[in-house]
Coordinates of C-alpha atoms in Angstrom, one line a residue:
X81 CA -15.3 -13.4 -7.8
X82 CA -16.2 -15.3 -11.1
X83 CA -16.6 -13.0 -14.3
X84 CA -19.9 -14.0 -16.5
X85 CA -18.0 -16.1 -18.5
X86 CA -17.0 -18.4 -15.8
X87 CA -20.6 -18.4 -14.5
X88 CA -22.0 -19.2 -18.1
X89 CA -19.1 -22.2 -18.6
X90 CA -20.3 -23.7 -14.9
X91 CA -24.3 -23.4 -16.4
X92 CA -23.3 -25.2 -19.3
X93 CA -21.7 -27.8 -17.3
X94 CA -24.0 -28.1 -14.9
X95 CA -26.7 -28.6 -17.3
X96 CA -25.0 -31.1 -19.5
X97 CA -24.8 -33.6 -16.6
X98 CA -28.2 -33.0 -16.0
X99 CA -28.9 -34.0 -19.4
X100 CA -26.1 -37.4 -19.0
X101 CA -28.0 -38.4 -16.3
X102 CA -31.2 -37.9 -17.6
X103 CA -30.8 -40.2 -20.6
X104 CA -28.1 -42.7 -18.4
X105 CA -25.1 -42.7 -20.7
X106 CA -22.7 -43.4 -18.2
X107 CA -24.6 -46.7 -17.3
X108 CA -25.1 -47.8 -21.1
X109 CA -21.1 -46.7 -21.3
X110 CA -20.3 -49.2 -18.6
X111 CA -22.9 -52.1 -20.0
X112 CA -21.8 -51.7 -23.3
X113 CA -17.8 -52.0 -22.3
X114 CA -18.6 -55.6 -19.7
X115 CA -20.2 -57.0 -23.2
X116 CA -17.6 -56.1 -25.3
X117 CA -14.9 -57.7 -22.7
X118 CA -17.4 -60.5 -22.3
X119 CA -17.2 -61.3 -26.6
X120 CA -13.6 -61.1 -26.2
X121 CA -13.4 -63.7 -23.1
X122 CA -15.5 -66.5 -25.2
X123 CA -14.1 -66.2 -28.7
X124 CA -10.7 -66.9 -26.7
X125 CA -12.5 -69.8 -25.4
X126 CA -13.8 -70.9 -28.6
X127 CA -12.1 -74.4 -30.0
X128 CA -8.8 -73.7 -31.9
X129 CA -6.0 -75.4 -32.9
X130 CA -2.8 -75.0 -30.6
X131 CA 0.1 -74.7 -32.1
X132 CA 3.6 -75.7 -30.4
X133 CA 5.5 -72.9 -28.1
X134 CA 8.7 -71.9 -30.3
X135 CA 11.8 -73.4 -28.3
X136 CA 14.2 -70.6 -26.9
X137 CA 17.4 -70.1 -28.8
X138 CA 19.9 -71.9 -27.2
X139 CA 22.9 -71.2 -29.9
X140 CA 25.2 -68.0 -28.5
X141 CA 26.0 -65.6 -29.9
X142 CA 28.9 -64.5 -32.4
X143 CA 30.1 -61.6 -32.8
X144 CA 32.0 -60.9 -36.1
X145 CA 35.2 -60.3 -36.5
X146 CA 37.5 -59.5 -39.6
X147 CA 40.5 -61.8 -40.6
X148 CA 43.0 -58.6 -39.7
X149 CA 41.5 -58.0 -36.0
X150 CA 41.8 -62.3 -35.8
X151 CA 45.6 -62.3 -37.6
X152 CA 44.7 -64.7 -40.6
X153 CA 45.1 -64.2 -44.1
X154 CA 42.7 -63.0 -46.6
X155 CA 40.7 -65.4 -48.0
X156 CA 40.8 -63.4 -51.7
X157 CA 44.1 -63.5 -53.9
X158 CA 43.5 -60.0 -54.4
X159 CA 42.8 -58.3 -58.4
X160 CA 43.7 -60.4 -61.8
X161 CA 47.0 -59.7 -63.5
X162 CA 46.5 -56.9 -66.1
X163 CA 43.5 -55.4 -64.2
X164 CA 42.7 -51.8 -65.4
X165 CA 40.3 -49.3 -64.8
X166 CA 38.8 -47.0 -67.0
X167 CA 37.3 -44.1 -65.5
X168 CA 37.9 -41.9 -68.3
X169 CA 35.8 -42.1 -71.2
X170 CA 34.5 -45.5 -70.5
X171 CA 31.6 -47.2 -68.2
X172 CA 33.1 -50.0 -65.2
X173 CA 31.5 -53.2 -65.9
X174 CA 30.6 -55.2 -63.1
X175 CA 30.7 -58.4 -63.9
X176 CA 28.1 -60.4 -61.5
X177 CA 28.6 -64.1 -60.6
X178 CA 26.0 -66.7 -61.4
X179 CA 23.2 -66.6 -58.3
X180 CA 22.6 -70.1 -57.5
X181 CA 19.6 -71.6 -58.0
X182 CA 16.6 -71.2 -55.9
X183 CA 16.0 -74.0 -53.9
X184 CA 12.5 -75.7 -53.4
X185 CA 11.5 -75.6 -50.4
X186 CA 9.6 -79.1 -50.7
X187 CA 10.6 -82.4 -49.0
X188 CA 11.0 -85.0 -52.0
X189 CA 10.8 -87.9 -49.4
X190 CA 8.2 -89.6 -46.8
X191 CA 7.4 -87.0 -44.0
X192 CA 7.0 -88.5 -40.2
X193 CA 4.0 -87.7 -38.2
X194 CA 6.9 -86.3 -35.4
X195 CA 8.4 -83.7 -38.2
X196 CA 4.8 -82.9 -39.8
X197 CA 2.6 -82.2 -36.8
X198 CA 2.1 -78.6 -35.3
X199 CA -0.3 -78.8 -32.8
X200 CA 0.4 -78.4 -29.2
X201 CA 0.5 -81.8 -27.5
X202 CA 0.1 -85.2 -29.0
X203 CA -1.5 -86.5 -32.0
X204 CA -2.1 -89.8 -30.5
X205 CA -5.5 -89.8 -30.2
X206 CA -6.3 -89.1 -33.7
X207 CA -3.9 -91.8 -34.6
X208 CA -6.2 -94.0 -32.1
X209 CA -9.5 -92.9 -33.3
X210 CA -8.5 -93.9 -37.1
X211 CA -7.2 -97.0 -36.4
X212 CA -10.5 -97.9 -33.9
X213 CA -12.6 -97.0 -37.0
X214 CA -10.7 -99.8 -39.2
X215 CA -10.7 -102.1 -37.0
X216 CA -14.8 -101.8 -37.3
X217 CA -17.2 -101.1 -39.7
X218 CA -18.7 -97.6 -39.3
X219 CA -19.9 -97.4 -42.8
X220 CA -24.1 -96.9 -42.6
X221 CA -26.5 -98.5 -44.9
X222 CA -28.2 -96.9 -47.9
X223 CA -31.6 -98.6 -47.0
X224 CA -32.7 -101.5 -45.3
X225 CA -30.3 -104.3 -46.2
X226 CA -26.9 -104.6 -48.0
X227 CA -25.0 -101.1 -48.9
X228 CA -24.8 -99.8 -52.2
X229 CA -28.2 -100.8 -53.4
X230 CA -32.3 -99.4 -52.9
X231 CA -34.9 -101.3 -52.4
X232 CA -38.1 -100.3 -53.8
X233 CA -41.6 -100.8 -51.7
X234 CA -42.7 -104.0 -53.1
X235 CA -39.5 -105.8 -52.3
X236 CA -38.1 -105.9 -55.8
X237 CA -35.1 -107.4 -57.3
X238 CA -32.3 -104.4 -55.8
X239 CA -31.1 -102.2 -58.9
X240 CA -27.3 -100.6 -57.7
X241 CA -28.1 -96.8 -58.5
X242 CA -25.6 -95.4 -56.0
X243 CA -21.9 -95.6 -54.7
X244 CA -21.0 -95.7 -51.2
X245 CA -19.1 -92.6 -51.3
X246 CA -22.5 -90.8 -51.4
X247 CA -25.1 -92.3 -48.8
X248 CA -28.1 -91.6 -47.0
X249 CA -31.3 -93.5 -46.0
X250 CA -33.5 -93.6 -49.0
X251 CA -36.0 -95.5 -51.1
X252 CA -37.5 -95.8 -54.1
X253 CA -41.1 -95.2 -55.5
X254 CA -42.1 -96.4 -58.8
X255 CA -43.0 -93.9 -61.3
X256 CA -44.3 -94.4 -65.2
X257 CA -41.8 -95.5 -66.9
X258 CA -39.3 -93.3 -69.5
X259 CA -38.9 -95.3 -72.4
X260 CA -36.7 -93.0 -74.0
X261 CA -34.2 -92.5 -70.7
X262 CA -33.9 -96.5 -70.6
X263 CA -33.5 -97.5 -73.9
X264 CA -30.6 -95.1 -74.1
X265 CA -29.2 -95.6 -70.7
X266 CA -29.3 -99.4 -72.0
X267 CA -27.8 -98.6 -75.4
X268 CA -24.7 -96.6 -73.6
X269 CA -24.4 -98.2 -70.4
X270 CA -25.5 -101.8 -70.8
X271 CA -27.1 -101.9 -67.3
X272 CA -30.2 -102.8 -66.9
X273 CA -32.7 -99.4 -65.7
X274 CA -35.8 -99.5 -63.4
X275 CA -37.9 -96.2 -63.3
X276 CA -37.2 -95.1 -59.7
X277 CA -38.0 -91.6 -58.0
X278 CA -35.4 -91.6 -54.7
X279 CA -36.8 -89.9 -51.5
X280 CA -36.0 -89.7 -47.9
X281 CA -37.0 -92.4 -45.7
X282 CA -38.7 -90.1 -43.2
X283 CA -38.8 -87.0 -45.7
X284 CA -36.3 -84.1 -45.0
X285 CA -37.2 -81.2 -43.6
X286 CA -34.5 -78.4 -44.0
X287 CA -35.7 -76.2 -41.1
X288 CA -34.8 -79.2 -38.6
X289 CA -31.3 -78.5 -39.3
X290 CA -29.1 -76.5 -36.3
X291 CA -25.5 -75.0 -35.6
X292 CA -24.4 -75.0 -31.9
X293 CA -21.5 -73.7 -30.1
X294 CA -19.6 -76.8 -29.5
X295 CA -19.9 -77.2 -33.3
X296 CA -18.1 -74.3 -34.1
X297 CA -14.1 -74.5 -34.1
X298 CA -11.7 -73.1 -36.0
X299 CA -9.5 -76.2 -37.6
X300 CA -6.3 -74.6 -39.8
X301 CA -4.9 -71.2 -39.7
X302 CA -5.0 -70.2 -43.3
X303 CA -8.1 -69.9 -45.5
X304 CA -9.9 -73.2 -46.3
X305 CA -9.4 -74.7 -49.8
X306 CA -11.4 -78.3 -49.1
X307 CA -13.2 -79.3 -46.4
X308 CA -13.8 -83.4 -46.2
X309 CA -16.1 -85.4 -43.7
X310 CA -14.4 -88.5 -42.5
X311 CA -17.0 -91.5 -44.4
X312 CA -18.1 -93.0 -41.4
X313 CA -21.3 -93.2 -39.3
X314 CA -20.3 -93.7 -36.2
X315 CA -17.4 -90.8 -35.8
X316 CA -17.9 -87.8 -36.5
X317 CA -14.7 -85.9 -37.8
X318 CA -13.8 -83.4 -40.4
X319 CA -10.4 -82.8 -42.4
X320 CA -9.7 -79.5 -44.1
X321 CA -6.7 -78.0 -45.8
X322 CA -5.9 -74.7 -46.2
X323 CA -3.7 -72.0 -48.3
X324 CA -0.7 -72.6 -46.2
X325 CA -0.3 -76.3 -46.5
X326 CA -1.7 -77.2 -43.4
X327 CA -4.5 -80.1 -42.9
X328 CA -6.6 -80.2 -39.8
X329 CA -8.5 -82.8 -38.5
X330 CA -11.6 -81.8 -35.9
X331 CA -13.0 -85.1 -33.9
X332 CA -16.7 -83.4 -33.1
X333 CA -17.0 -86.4 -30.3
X334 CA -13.8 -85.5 -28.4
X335 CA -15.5 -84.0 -25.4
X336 CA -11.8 -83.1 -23.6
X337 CA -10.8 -80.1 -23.6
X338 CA -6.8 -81.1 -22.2
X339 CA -6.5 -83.1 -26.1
X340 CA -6.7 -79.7 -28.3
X341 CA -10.7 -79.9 -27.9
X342 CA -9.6 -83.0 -30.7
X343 CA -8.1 -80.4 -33.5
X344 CA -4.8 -82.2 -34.7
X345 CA -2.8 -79.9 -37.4
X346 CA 0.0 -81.1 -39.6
X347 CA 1.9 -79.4 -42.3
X348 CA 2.5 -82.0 -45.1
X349 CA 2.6 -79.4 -47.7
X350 CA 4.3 -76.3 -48.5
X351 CA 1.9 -74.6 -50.5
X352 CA -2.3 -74.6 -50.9
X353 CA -3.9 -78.0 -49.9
X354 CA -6.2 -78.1 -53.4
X355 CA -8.1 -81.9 -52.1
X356 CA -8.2 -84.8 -49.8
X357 CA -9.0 -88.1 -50.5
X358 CA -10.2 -90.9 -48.0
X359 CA -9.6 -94.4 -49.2
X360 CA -12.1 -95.6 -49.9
X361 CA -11.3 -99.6 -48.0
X362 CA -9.2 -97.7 -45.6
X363 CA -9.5 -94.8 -43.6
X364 CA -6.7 -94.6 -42.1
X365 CA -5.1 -94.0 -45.2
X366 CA -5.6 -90.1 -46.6
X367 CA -4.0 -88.7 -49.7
X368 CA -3.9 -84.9 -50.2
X369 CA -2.5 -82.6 -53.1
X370 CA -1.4 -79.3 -53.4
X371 CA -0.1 -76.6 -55.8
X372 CA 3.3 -77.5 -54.3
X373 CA 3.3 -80.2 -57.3
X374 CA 3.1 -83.4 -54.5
X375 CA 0.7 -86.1 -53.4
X376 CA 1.1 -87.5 -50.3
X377 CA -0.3 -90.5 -48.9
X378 CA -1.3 -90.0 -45.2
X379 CA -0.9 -93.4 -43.8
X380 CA -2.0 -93.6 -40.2
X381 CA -0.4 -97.1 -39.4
X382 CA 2.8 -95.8 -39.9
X383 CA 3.0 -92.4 -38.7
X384 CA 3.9 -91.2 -41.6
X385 CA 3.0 -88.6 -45.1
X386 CA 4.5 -91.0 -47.8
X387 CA 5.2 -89.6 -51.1
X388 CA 3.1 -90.5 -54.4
X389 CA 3.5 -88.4 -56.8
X390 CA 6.0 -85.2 -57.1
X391 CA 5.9 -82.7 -59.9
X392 CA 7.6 -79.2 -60.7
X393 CA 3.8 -78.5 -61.5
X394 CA 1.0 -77.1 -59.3
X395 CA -1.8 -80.1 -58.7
X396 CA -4.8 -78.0 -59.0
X397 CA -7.8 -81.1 -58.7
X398 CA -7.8 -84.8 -57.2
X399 CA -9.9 -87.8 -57.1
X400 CA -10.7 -91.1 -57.1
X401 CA -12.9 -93.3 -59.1
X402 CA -15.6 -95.4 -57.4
X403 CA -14.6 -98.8 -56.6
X404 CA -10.9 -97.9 -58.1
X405 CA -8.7 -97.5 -54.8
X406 CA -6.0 -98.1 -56.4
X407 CA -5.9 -95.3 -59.1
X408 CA -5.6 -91.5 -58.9
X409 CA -7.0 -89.2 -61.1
X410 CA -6.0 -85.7 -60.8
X411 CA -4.9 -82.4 -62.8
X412 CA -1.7 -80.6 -63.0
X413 CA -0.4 -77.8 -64.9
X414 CA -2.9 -75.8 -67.1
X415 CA -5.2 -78.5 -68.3
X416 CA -3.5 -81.8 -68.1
X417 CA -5.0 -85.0 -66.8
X418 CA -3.3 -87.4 -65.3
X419 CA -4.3 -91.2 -64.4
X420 CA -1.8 -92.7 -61.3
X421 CA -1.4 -96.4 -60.6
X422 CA -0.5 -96.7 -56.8
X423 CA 0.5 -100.2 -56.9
X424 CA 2.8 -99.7 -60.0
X425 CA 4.1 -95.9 -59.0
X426 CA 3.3 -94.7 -62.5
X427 CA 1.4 -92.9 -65.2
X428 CA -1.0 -95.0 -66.7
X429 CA -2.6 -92.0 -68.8
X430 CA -1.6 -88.6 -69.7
X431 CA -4.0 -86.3 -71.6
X432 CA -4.4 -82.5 -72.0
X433 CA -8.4 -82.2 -71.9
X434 CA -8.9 -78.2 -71.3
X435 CA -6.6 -75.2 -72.0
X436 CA -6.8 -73.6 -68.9
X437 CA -6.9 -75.5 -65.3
X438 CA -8.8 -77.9 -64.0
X439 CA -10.8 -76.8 -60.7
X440 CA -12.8 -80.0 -60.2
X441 CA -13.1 -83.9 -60.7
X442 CA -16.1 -85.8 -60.1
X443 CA -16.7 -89.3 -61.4
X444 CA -21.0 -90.7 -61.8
X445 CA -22.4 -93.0 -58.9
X446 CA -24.5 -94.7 -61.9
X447 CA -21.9 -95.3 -64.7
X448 CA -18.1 -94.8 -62.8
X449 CA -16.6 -94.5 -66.6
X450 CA -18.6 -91.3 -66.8
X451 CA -16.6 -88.3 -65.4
X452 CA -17.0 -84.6 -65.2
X453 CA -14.5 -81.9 -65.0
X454 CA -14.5 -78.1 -64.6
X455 CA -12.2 -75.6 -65.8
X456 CA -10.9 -72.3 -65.5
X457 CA -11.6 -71.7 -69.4
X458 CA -15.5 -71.2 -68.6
X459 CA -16.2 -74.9 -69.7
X460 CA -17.5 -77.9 -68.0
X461 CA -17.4 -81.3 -70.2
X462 CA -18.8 -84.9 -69.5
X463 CA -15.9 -88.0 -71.0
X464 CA -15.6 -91.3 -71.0
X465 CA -13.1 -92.9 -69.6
X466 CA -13.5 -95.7 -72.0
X467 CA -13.1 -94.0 -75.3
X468 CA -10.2 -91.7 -74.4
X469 CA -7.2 -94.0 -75.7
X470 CA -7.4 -91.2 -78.6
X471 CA -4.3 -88.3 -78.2
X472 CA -7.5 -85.6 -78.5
X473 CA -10.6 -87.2 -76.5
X474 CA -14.1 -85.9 -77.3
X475 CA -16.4 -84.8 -74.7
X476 CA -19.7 -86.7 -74.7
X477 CA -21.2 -82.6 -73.7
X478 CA -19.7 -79.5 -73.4
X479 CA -21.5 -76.3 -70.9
X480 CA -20.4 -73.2 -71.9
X481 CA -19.9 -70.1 -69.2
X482 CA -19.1 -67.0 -69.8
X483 CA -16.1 -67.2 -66.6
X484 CA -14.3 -69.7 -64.8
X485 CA -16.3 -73.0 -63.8
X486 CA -15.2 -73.7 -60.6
X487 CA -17.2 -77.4 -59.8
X488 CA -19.0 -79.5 -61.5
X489 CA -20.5 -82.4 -59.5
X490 CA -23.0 -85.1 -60.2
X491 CA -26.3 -85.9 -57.6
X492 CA -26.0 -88.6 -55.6
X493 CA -28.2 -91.0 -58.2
X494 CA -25.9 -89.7 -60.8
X495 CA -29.1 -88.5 -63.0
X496 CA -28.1 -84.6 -63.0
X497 CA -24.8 -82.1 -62.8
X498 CA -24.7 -79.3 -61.4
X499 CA -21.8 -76.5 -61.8
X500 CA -20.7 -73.6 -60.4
X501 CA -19.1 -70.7 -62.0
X502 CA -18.4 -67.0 -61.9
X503 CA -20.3 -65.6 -64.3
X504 CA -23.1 -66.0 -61.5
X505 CA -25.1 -69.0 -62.1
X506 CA -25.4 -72.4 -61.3
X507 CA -25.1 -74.8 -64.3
X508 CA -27.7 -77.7 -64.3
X509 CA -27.7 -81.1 -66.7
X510 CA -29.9 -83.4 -67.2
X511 CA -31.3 -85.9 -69.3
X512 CA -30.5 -89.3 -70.9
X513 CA -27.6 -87.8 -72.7
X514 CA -27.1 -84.7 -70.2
X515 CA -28.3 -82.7 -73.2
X516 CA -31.5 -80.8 -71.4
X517 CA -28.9 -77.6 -70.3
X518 CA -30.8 -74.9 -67.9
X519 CA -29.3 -72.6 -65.4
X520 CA -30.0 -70.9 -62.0
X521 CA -28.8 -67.5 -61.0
X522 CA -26.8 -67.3 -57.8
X523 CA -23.9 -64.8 -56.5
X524 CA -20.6 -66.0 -57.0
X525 CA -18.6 -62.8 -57.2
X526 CA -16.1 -63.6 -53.9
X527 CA -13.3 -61.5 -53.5
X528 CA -9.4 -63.1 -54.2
X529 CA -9.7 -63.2 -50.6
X530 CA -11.9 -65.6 -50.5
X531 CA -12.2 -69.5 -51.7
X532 CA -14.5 -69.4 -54.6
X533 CA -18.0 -70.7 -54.4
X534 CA -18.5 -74.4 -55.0
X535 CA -22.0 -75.8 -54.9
X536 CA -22.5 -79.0 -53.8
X537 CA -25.1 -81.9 -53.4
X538 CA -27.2 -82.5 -50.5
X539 CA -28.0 -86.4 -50.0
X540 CA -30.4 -87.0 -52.4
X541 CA -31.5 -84.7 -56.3
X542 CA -33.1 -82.4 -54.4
X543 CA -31.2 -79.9 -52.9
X544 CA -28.0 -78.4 -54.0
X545 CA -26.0 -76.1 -51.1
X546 CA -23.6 -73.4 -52.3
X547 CA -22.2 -70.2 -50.2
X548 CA -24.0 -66.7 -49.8
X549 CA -22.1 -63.7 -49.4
X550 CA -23.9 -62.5 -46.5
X551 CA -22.4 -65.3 -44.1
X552 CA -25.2 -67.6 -44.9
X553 CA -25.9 -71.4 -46.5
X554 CA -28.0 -70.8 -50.1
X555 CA -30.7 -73.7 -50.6
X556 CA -31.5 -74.1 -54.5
X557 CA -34.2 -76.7 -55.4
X558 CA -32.9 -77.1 -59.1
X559 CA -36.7 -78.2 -60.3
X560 CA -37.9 -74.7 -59.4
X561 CA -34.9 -73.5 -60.4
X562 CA -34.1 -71.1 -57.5
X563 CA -33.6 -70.5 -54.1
X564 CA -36.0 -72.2 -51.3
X565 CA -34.1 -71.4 -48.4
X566 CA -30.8 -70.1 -46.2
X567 CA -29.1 -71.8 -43.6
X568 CA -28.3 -68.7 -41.1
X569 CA -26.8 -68.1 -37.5
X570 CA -25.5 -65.7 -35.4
X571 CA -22.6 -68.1 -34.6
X572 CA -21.3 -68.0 -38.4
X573 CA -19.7 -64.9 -39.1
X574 CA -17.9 -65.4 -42.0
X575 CA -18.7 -66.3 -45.4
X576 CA -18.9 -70.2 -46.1
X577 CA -17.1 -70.8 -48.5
X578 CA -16.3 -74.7 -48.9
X579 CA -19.4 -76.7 -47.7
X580 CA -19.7 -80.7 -47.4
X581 CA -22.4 -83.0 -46.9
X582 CA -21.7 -85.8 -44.7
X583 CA -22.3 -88.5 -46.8
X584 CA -23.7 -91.3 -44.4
X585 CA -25.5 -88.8 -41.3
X586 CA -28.5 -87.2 -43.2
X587 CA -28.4 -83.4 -42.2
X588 CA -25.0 -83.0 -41.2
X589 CA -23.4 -80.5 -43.6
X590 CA -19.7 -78.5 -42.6
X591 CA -19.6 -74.7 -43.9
X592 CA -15.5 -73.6 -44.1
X593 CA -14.5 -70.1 -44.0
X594 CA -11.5 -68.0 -45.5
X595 CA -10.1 -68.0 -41.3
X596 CA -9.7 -71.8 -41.1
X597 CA -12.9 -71.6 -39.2
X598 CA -15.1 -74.7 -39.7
X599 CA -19.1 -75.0 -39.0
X600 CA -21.1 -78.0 -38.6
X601 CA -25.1 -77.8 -39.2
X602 CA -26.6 -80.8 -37.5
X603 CA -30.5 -82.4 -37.6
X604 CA -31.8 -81.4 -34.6

């Protein structure tokens, strides 16, 4: 027979499942656990590289054995003459041999695809895809006509206001004239100057732009450090490099998934991938830096990661000057700016322009002499390239922060700058002389975990895109001088860090994330 306290313990269990059933837990259980398995099963379908199955040890297996239990000799001659030890009243000195010196693990010499690549299968098809878009001109036009030049409404004489490097379709509506902007624009530059106002063809509308699934992959395994578009119309493919070394390539038009779901990896560096370079006459030829103190040339032809430049030095910055293939211009060390001639192998020019490092490197579509840099010593400075023969170069203008400047980047007609730093605004110049200074406050406070915020250009003086901390693309219209809009999606769910702009296919822009993931916004 049941006591009363058995009785009261059934009651209570009776009644709870009552109450279970009443609000269906079991059933929201058993929902909630198929949708959890269900978000497992397609993130491990999601693109990723693939990286090569480790081969299985074939050496055997040694077992140790002393020079007694084997009947040889021993290898030491045993103590010095006179040897003495003084235990009493005195301290043993160990005397310690000299440890040999660390060696780098860098590979001072040209790296083969075979030796390089990492992924899992063949890199064929990338080597194929760069060499087809050599063989052909994918480059788009700027406007109607020849590249590198707008045409205005009235079919006017064309006025070159842009490099290649930076396209989109655009043209030009006249606008009173500035006398003040051209006179000195003709004074410095001695080009002539038309009044211009550039605009999308069409006009741009930001909420037309979309993130899919098949545009979502993740490209390198470490976090992202630079994230490139391939300069070319007609293929679609993005290069990033990340904090292990590694550079990835994603072809956005491979539709098969048996070829890596076109994610090729390789490992030409031993150390963070700080910038990658197309060339600008060949794209099959890609140089890349890193804090490992080398730049290598990737050259596609020959299957191979040729060595440039080598350097005990971490290479913090890289680029290239419109128009200048042969010539690389990059940062090393705390500060020091270096000028590289590829067809000589040398140093042309060696100068120490801040006194901390040098994050960025960005030369002016309008004027190529004119360059920008950024530093980690909370200062951004406009030179020119012409009057630095001096051993202390002026700046032409100097923008203060208060932290580290991580970018500074001119707009695509090469009439504004904008920078980036951590003291959480975004840095804008403008003016004939860049001396009209305002800025725009924006979150840049990213953890060490994190690549640090770097706002760029969209494709034409409008727009400037930079990262938000809630997993999100900021908008900043820098003539009202805030934000006008985010770029949000449940399939981003990480902080975008590094962000690109394709710079010939108006409203594609690549977001890159501190997982190796990479997304890619497209017009709808």
């Amino acid at each position: 027979m049941a006591t009363e306290y058995e009785r009261k313990r059934l009651e209570n269990i009776r009644r709870n499942d009552e109450m279970m059933a009443a609000l269906n837990v079991r059933a929201k259980a058993s929902s909630l656990l198929s949708a959890a398995t269900a978000t497992k099963r397609s993130r491990d379908e999601s693109k990723s590289f693939k990286k090569k199955k480790p081969k299985p040890a074939t050496t055997p297996t040694v077992i140790r054995k002393s020079l007694r239990t084997r009947g040889l000799n021993p290898d030491s001659g045993g103590l010095p003459d006179g040897f003495s030890d003084f235990r009493m009243g005195s301290q043993i000195t160990h005397h310690k041999p000299p440890s040999p010196k660390k060696q780098s693990p860098r590979l001072l010499a040209p790296l083969p695809f075979d030796s390089a690549y990492e992924g899992d299968g063949s890199y064929t098809p990338l080597v194929d895809t760069l060499l087809g878009v050599e063989s052909k001109s994918c480059r788009g036009n700027l406007v109607k006509g020849e590249i590198g030049s707008v045409k205005d409404e009235n079919e006017s004489p064309m006025v070159s206001t842009r490099s290649t490097s930076r396209v989109s379709k655009v043209f030009v509506k006249k606008e009173e004239p500035d006398d003040s902007f051209s006179d000195c624009v003709k004074k410095e530059f001695d080009i002539p100057v038309k009044p211009e106002k550039i605009e999308f063809e069409d006009g741009f509308d930001q909420d037309l732009l979309s993130l899919e699934p098949h545009n979502v992959a993740r490209v390198v395994p470490g976090r992202i450090f630079v994230v490139k578009f391939l300069p070319c119309q007609n293929v679609k493919m993005v290069a990033a490099g990340d904090k292990l070394g590694n550079v990835g390539f994603w072809n956005l038009d491979c539709e098969n998934k048996e070829d890596n779901d076109g994610i090729y990896l390789f490992t030409p560096h031993s150390a963070p991938v700080s910038s990658i370079v197309f060339q600008q006459n060949s794209l099959s030829k890609v140089i890349t830096s890193s804090y490992d103190g080398l730049i290598r040339l990737m050259d596609v032809e020959k299957s191979v990661f040729d060595l440039v430049y080598s350097t005990d030095e971490a290479i913090f910055s890289l680029s290239q000057r419109p128009n200048d293939e042969q010539s690389l211009y990059f940062c090393e060390d705390y500060g020091m700016f270096n000028i590289w001639d590829l067809r000589a192998g040398k140093s042309v020019f060696h100068w120490e322009l801040h006194e901390q490092r040098i994050n960025s490197i960005d030369f002016n579509p309008l004027n190529p002499h004119v360059m920008a840099t950024s530093s980690t010593d909370a200062t951004a400075c406009l030179w020119d390239l012409r009057s630095m023969g001096a051993k202390k170069p002026k700046t032409l203008t100097t923008l203060n922060h208060s932290r580290a400047v991580h970018s500074a980047y001119f707009s695509p007609s090469g009439l504004l700058l904008a920078t980036t730093s951590l003291d959480n605004f975004i840095g804008i110049l403008s003016g004939s002389n860049f001396e009209n200074t305002y800025k725009i406050y924006h979150n840049n406070n990213t953890s060490r975990w994190i690549s640090k915020f770097r706002g760029v250009w969209g494709w034409d003086d409008s727009y400037i895109y930079v990262g938000n901390l809630s997993k999100k693309i900021d908008v900043i219209n820098p003539k009202l001088k805030r934000t006008v809009m985010e770029l949000h999606n449940p399939l981003m769910k990480a902080i975008p860090c590094r962000i690109h702009c394709h710079p010939y296919n108006v409203g594609t822009l690549a977001g890159s994330t501190a997982g190796g993931q990479v997304y890619v916004w497209t017009a709808k």
